[in-house]
Coordinates of C-alpha atoms and ligand atoms in Angstrom, one line a residue:
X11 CA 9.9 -83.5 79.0
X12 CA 10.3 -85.4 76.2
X13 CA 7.0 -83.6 74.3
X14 CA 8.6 -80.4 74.9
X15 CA 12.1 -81.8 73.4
X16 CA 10.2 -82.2 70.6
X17 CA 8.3 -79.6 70.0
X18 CA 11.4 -77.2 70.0
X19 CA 13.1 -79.3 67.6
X20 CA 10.1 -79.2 65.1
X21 CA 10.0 -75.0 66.1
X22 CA 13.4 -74.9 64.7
X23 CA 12.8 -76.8 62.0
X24 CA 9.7 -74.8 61.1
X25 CA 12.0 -71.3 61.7
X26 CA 15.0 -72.7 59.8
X27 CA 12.4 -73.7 56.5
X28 CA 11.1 -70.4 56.6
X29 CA 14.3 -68.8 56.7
X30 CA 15.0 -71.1 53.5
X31 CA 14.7 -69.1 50.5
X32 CA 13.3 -72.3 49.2
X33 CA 11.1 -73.5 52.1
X34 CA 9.5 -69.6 52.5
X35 CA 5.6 -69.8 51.8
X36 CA 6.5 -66.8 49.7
X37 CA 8.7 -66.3 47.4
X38 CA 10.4 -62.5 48.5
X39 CA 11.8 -60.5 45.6
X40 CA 14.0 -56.7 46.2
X41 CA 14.0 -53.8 44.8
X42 CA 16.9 -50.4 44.8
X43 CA 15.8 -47.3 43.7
X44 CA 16.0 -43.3 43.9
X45 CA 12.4 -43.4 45.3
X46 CA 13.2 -39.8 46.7
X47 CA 15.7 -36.9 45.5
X48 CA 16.2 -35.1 42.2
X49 CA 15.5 -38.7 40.2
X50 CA 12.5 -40.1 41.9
X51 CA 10.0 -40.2 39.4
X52 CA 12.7 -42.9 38.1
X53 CA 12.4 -44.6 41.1
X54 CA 8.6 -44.5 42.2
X55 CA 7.9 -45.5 38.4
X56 CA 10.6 -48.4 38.4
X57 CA 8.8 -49.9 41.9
X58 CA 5.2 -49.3 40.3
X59 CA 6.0 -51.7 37.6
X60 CA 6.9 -54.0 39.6
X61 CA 3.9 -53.8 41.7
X62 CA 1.5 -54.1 38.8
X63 CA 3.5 -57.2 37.7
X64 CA 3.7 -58.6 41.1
X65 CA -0.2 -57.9 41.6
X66 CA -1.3 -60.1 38.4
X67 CA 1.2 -62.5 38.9
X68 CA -0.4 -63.4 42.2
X69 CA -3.9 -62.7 41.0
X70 CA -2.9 -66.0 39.1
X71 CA -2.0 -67.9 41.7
X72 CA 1.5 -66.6 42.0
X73 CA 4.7 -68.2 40.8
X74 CA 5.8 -72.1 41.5
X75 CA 2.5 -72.2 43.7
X76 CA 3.4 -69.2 45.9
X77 CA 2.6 -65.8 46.0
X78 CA 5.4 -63.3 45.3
X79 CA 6.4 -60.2 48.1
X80 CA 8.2 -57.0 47.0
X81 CA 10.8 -55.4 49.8
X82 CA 12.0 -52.1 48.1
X83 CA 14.3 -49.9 49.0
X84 CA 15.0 -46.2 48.2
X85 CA 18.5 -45.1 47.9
X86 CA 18.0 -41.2 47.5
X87 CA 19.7 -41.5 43.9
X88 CA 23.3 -42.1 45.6
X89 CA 25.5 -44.8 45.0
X90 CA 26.7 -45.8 48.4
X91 CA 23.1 -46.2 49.4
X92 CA 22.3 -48.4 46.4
X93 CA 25.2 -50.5 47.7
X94 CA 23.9 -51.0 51.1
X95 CA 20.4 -51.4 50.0
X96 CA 21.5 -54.6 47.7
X97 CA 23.3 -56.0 50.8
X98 CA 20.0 -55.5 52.6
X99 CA 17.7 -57.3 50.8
X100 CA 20.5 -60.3 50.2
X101 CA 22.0 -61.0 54.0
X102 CA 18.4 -59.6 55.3
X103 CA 15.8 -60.0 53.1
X104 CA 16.9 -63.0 51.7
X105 CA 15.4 -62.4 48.1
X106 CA 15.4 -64.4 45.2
X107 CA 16.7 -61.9 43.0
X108 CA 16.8 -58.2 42.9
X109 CA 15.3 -55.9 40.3
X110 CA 17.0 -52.5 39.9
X111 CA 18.7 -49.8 39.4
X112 CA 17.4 -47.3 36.7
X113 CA 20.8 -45.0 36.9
X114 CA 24.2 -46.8 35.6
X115 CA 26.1 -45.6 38.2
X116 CA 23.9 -47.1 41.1
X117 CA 23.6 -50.4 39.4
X118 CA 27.7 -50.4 38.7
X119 CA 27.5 -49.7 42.9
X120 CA 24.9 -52.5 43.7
X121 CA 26.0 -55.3 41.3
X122 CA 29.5 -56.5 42.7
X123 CA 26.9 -57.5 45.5
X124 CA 24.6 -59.4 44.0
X125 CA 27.3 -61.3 42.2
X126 CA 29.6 -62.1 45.2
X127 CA 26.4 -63.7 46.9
X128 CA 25.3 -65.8 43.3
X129 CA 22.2 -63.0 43.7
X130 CA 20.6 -62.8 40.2
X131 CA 19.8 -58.8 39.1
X132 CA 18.6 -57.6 36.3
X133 CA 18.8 -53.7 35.7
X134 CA 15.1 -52.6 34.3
X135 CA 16.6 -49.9 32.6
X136 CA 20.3 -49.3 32.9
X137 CA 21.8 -48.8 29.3
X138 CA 26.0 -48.3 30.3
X139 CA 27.4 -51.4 29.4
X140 CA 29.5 -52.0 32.0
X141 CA 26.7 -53.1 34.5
X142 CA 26.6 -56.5 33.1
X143 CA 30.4 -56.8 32.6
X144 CA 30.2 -57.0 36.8
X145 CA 29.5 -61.0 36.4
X146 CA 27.5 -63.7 35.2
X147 CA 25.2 -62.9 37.7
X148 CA 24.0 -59.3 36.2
X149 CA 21.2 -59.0 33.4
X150 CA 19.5 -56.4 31.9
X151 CA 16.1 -56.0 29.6
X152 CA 16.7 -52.6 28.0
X153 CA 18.8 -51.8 24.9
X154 CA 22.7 -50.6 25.4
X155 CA 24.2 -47.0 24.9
X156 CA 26.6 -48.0 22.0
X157 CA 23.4 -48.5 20.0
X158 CA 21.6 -45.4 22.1
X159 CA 23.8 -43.3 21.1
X160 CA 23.9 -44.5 17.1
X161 CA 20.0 -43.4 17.7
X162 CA 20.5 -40.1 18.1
X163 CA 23.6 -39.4 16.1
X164 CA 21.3 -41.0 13.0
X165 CA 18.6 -39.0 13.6
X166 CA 20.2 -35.6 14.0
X167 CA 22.2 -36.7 11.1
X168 CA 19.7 -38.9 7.8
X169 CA 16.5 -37.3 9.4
X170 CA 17.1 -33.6 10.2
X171 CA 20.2 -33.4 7.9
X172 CA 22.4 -31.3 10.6
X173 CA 25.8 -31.6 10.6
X174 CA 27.3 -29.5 14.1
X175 CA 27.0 -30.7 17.4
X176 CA 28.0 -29.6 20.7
X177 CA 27.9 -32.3 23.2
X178 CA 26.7 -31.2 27.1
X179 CA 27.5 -34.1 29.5
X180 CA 27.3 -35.0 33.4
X181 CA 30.6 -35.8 34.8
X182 CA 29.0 -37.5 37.7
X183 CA 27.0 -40.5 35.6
X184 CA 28.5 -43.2 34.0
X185 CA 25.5 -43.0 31.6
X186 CA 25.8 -39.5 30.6
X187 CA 29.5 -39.6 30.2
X188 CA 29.3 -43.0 28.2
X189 CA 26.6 -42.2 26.2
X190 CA 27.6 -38.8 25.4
X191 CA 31.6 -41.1 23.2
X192 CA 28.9 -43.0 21.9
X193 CA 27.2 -40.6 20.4
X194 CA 30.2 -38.9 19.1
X195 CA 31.7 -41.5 17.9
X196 CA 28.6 -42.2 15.6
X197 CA 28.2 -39.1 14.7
X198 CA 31.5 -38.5 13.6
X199 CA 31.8 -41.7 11.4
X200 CA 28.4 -40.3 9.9
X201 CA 30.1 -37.4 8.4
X202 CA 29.8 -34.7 11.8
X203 CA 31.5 -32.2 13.5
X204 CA 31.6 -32.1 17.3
X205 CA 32.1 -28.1 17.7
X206 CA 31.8 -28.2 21.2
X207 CA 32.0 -30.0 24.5
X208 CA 31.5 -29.2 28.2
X209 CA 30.3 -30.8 31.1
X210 CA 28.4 -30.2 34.3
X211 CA 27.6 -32.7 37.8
X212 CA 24.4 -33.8 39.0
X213 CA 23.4 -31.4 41.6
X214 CA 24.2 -28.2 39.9
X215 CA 21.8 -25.2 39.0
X216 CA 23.2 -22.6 37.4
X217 CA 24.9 -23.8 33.9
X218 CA 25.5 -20.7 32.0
X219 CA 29.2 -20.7 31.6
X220 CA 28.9 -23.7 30.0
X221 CA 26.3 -23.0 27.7
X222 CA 27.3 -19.3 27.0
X223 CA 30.9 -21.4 25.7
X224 CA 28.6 -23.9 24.0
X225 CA 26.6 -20.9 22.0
X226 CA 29.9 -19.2 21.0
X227 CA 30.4 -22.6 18.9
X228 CA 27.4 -22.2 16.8
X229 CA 26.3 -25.6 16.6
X230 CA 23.1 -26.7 14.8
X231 CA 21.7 -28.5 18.1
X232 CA 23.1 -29.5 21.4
X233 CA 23.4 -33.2 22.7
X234 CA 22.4 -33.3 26.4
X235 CA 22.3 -37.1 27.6
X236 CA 21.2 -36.3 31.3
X237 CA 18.6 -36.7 33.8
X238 CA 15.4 -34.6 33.5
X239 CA 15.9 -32.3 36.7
X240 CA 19.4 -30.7 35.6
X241 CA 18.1 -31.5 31.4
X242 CA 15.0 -29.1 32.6
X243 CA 17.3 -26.6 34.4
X244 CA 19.4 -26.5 31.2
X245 CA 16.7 -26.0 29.0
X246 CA 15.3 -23.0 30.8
X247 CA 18.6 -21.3 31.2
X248 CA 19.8 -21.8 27.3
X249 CA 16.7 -20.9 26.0
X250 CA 17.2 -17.3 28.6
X251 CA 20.6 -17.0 26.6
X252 CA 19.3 -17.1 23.5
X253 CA 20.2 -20.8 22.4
X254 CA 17.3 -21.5 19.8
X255 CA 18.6 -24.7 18.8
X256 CA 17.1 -28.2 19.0
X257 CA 18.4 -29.7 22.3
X258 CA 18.4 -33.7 22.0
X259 CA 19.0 -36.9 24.8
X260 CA 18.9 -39.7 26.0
X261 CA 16.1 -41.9 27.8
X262 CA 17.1 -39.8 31.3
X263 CA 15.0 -37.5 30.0
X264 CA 11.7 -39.3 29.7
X265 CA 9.9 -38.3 33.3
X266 CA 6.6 -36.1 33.6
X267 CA 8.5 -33.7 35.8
X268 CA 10.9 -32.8 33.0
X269 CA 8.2 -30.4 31.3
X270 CA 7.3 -29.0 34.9
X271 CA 10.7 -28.0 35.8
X272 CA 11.8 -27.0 31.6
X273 CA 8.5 -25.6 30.9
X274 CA 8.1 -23.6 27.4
X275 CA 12.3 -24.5 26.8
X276 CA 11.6 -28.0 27.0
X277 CA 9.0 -28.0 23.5
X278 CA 10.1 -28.9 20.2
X279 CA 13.2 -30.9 21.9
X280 CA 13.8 -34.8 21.2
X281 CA 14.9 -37.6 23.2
X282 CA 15.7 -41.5 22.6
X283 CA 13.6 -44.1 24.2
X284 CA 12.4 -47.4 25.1
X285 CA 8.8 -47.4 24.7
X286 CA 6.1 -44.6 23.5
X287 CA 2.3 -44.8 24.7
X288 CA 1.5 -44.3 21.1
X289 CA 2.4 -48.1 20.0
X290 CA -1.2 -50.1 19.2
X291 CA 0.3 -53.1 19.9
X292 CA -2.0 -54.8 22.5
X293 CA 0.6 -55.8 25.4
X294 CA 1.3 -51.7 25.5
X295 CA -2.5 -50.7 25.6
X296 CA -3.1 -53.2 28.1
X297 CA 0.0 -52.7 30.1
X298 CA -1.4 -48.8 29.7
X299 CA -5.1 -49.6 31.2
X300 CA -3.7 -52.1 34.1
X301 CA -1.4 -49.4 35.2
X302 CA -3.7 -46.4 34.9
X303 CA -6.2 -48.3 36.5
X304 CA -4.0 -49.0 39.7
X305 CA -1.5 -45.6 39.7
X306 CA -3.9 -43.1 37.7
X307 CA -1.1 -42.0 35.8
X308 CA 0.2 -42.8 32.3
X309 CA 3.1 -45.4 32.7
X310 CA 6.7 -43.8 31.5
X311 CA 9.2 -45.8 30.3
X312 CA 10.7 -46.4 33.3
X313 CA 7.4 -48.3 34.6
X314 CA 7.3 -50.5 31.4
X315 CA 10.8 -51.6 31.6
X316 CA 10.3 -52.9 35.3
X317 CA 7.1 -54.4 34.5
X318 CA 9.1 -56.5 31.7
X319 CA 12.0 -57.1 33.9
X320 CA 9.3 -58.4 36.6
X321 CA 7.8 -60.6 34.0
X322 CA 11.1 -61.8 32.9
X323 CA 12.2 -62.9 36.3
X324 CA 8.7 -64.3 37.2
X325 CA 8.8 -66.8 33.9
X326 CA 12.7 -68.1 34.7
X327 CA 11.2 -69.1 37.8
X328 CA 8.6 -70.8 36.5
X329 CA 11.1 -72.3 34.0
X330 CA 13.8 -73.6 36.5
X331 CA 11.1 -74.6 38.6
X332 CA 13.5 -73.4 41.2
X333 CA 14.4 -69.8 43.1
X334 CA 18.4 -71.2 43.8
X335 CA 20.9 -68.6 42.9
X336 CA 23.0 -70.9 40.2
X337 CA 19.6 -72.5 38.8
X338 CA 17.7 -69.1 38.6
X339 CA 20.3 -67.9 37.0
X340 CA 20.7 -69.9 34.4
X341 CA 17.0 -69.4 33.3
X342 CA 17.2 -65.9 33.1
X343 CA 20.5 -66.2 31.1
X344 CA 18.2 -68.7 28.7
X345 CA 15.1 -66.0 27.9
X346 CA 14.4 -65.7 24.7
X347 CA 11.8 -64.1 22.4
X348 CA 9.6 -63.0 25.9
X349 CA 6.6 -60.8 24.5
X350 CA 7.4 -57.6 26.3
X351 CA 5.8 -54.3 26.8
X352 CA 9.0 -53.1 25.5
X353 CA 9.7 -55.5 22.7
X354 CA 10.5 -58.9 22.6
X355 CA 12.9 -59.8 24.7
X356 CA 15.9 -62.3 24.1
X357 CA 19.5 -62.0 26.1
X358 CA 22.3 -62.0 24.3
X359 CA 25.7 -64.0 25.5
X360 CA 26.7 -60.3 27.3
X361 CA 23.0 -60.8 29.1
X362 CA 21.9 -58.1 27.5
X363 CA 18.5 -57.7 25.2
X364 CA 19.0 -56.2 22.1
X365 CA 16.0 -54.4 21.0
X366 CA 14.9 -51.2 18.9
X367 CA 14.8 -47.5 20.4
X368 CA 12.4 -45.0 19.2
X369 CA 12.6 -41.3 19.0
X370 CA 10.5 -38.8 20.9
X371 CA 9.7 -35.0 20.7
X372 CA 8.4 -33.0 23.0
X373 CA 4.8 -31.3 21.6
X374 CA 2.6 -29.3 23.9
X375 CA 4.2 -31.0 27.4
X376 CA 4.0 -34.4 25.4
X377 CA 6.2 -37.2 24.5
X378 CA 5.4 -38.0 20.8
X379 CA 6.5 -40.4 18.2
X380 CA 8.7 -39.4 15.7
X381 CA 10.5 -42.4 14.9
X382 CA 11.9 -46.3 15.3
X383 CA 15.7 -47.2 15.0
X384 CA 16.6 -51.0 14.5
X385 CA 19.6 -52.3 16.1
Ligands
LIG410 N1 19.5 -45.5 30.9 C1 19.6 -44.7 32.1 C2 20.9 -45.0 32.8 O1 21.5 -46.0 32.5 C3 18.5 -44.7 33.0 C4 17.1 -44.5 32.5 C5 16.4 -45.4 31.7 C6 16.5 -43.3 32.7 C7 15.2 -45.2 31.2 C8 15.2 -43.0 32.2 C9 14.6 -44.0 31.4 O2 21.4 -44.4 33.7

């Protein structure tokens, strides 16, 4: 009897230590995305990232002398299932830390989460700046829309010397809508006109009121700081109205589905972004290979931002030599000058990186380099 007494106690033991964040022979890490509906390209590419990252990580013998396992969860693009998917992976998953969302407005719905259970996230790739303002908890490794917007604003303005804008936002995103006053307000100070302002919601598909209104303005191009599905849709139908105009965004344009749903209207356009395939530096052209090698497609932005934000949480590991919540935390907060696909990376006291955007054009149904703008 007594045998028996003691084998249950050392079961329970056993159970309880691999329950144990801490005491798990893996370390398990989550992940919230739109991996289907009208963003998931943002989503598969985010996850893919992570993969790859995850893959040569434990290739290497894995982090703090155990091998690292991704749960990922797809959230259809909506907010209330980016919510529930962060409480997921924290009360059932138990992860470490949670990597994610691409869209502001899910990562503004998942964060409050992750900081009420000392849950360390960082956003790949959500630029609003109110994601990290949700706690000490909340980091991200991509530029902010204050400066995204500057981009733009300086290029339409020094680099194609135009001076009328019409602004066409999402009233549904946080990014959009954010982006869209930062832009302005750049703009503006420059020396612009804003002639011109209307607004549409994710989901719609026929925008020709708005854009009809827009035309009547006559602006010399047309800010459009959405996501590629309704940014495609809106290409088509102004270039059908006649709109000749350069239209110009945001990074929620870079996906390869943009030119398959814009076509023709999408060419000759330009967007802001994090990262183009045409930088020789050898952490891109490697990052380029790896990926192709293992998704046989050309990583987006979306893909090198995770990647980063993978390797970013894989070295504060190593560095607190710990996966606790407070200590994890803390070493992420403390990342400084990390070589990333994306730039060197250092957080800033608002756990934010501050890094430089470039600018892209569309030319034959590809994203190509036109520029670099310094913070
Ligand atoms: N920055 C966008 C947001 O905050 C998301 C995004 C990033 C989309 C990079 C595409 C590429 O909502």
């Amino acid at each position: 009897m007594k045998w028996m007494l003691n084998l249950s106690l050392v079961l329970s033991v056993l159970i309880a230590a691999s329950c144990n964040k801490g005491g798990a022979d893996k370390i398990v890490i989550g992940n919230f995305g739109s991996l289907t509906g009208t963003e998931a390209t943002f989503g598969v590419s985010t996850r893919d990232g992570i993969i790859l990252a995850m893959e040569e990580l434990n290739k290497n013998g894995g982090v703090l002398g155990k091998q690292v396992e991704l749960k990922a969860y797809d959230n259809q693009g909506k907010p209330e299932e980016a919510r529930l998917s962060v409480e997921k992976l924290i009360n059932v998953d138990n992860v470490v830390a949670v990597l994610g969302e691409v869209a502001s407005t899910r990562s503004l719905a998942g964060a409050p989460v992750a900081q009420q259970n000392k849950v360390p996230m960082i956003s790949p790739s959500s630029t609003n700046p109110m994601v990290t303002q949700k706690g000490d908890y909340i980091f991200r490794v991509c530029f902010i829309d204050p400066f995204q917007g500057e981009v733009i604003a300086k290029f339409a303005y020094n680099t194609l010397g135009l001076r009328k804008a019409a602004i066409f936002r999402d009233s549904k995103s946080d990014y959009s809508m954010g982006l869209s006053k930062f832009f302005e307000n750049k703009f503006v100070s420059l020396g612009g006109t804003i002639v011109g302002d209307e607004k549409y919601a994710a989901g719609d598909s026929d925008f020709k009121a708005q854009l009809t209104n827009l035309k009547s303005k006559q602006p010399e191009f047309m800010y459009v700081p959405g996501y590629y599905t309704e940014v495609g849709l809106i290409a088509r139908q102004a270039r059908e109205l006649g709109v000749k105009i350069p239209l110009m965004g945001g990074d929620g344009w870079d996906s390869t589905v943009l030119k398959e749903i814009g076509g023709e209207a999408v060419e000759g356009n330009y967007f802001s972004n994090h990262y183009t395939v045409e930088d020789p530096r050898p952490e891109v052209q490697n990052f380029i290979k790896n990926y192709k090698a293992r998704f046989g497609t050309v990583p987006d932005s979306l893909a090198a931002l995770s990647y980063d934000s993978a390797q970013v949480l894989f070295d504060s590991i190593k560095r607190a030599g710990s996966v606790e919540g407070p200590k994890l935390r803390d070493a992420i907060a403390a990342t400084k000058n990390f070589p990333g696909v994306t730039g060197v990376i250092t957080l800033n006291e608002n756990r934010d990186a501050v890094k430089s955007a470039v600018v892209l054009q569309v030319v034959d149904g590809k994203f190509k380099f036109k520029e670099t703008i310094n913070p």
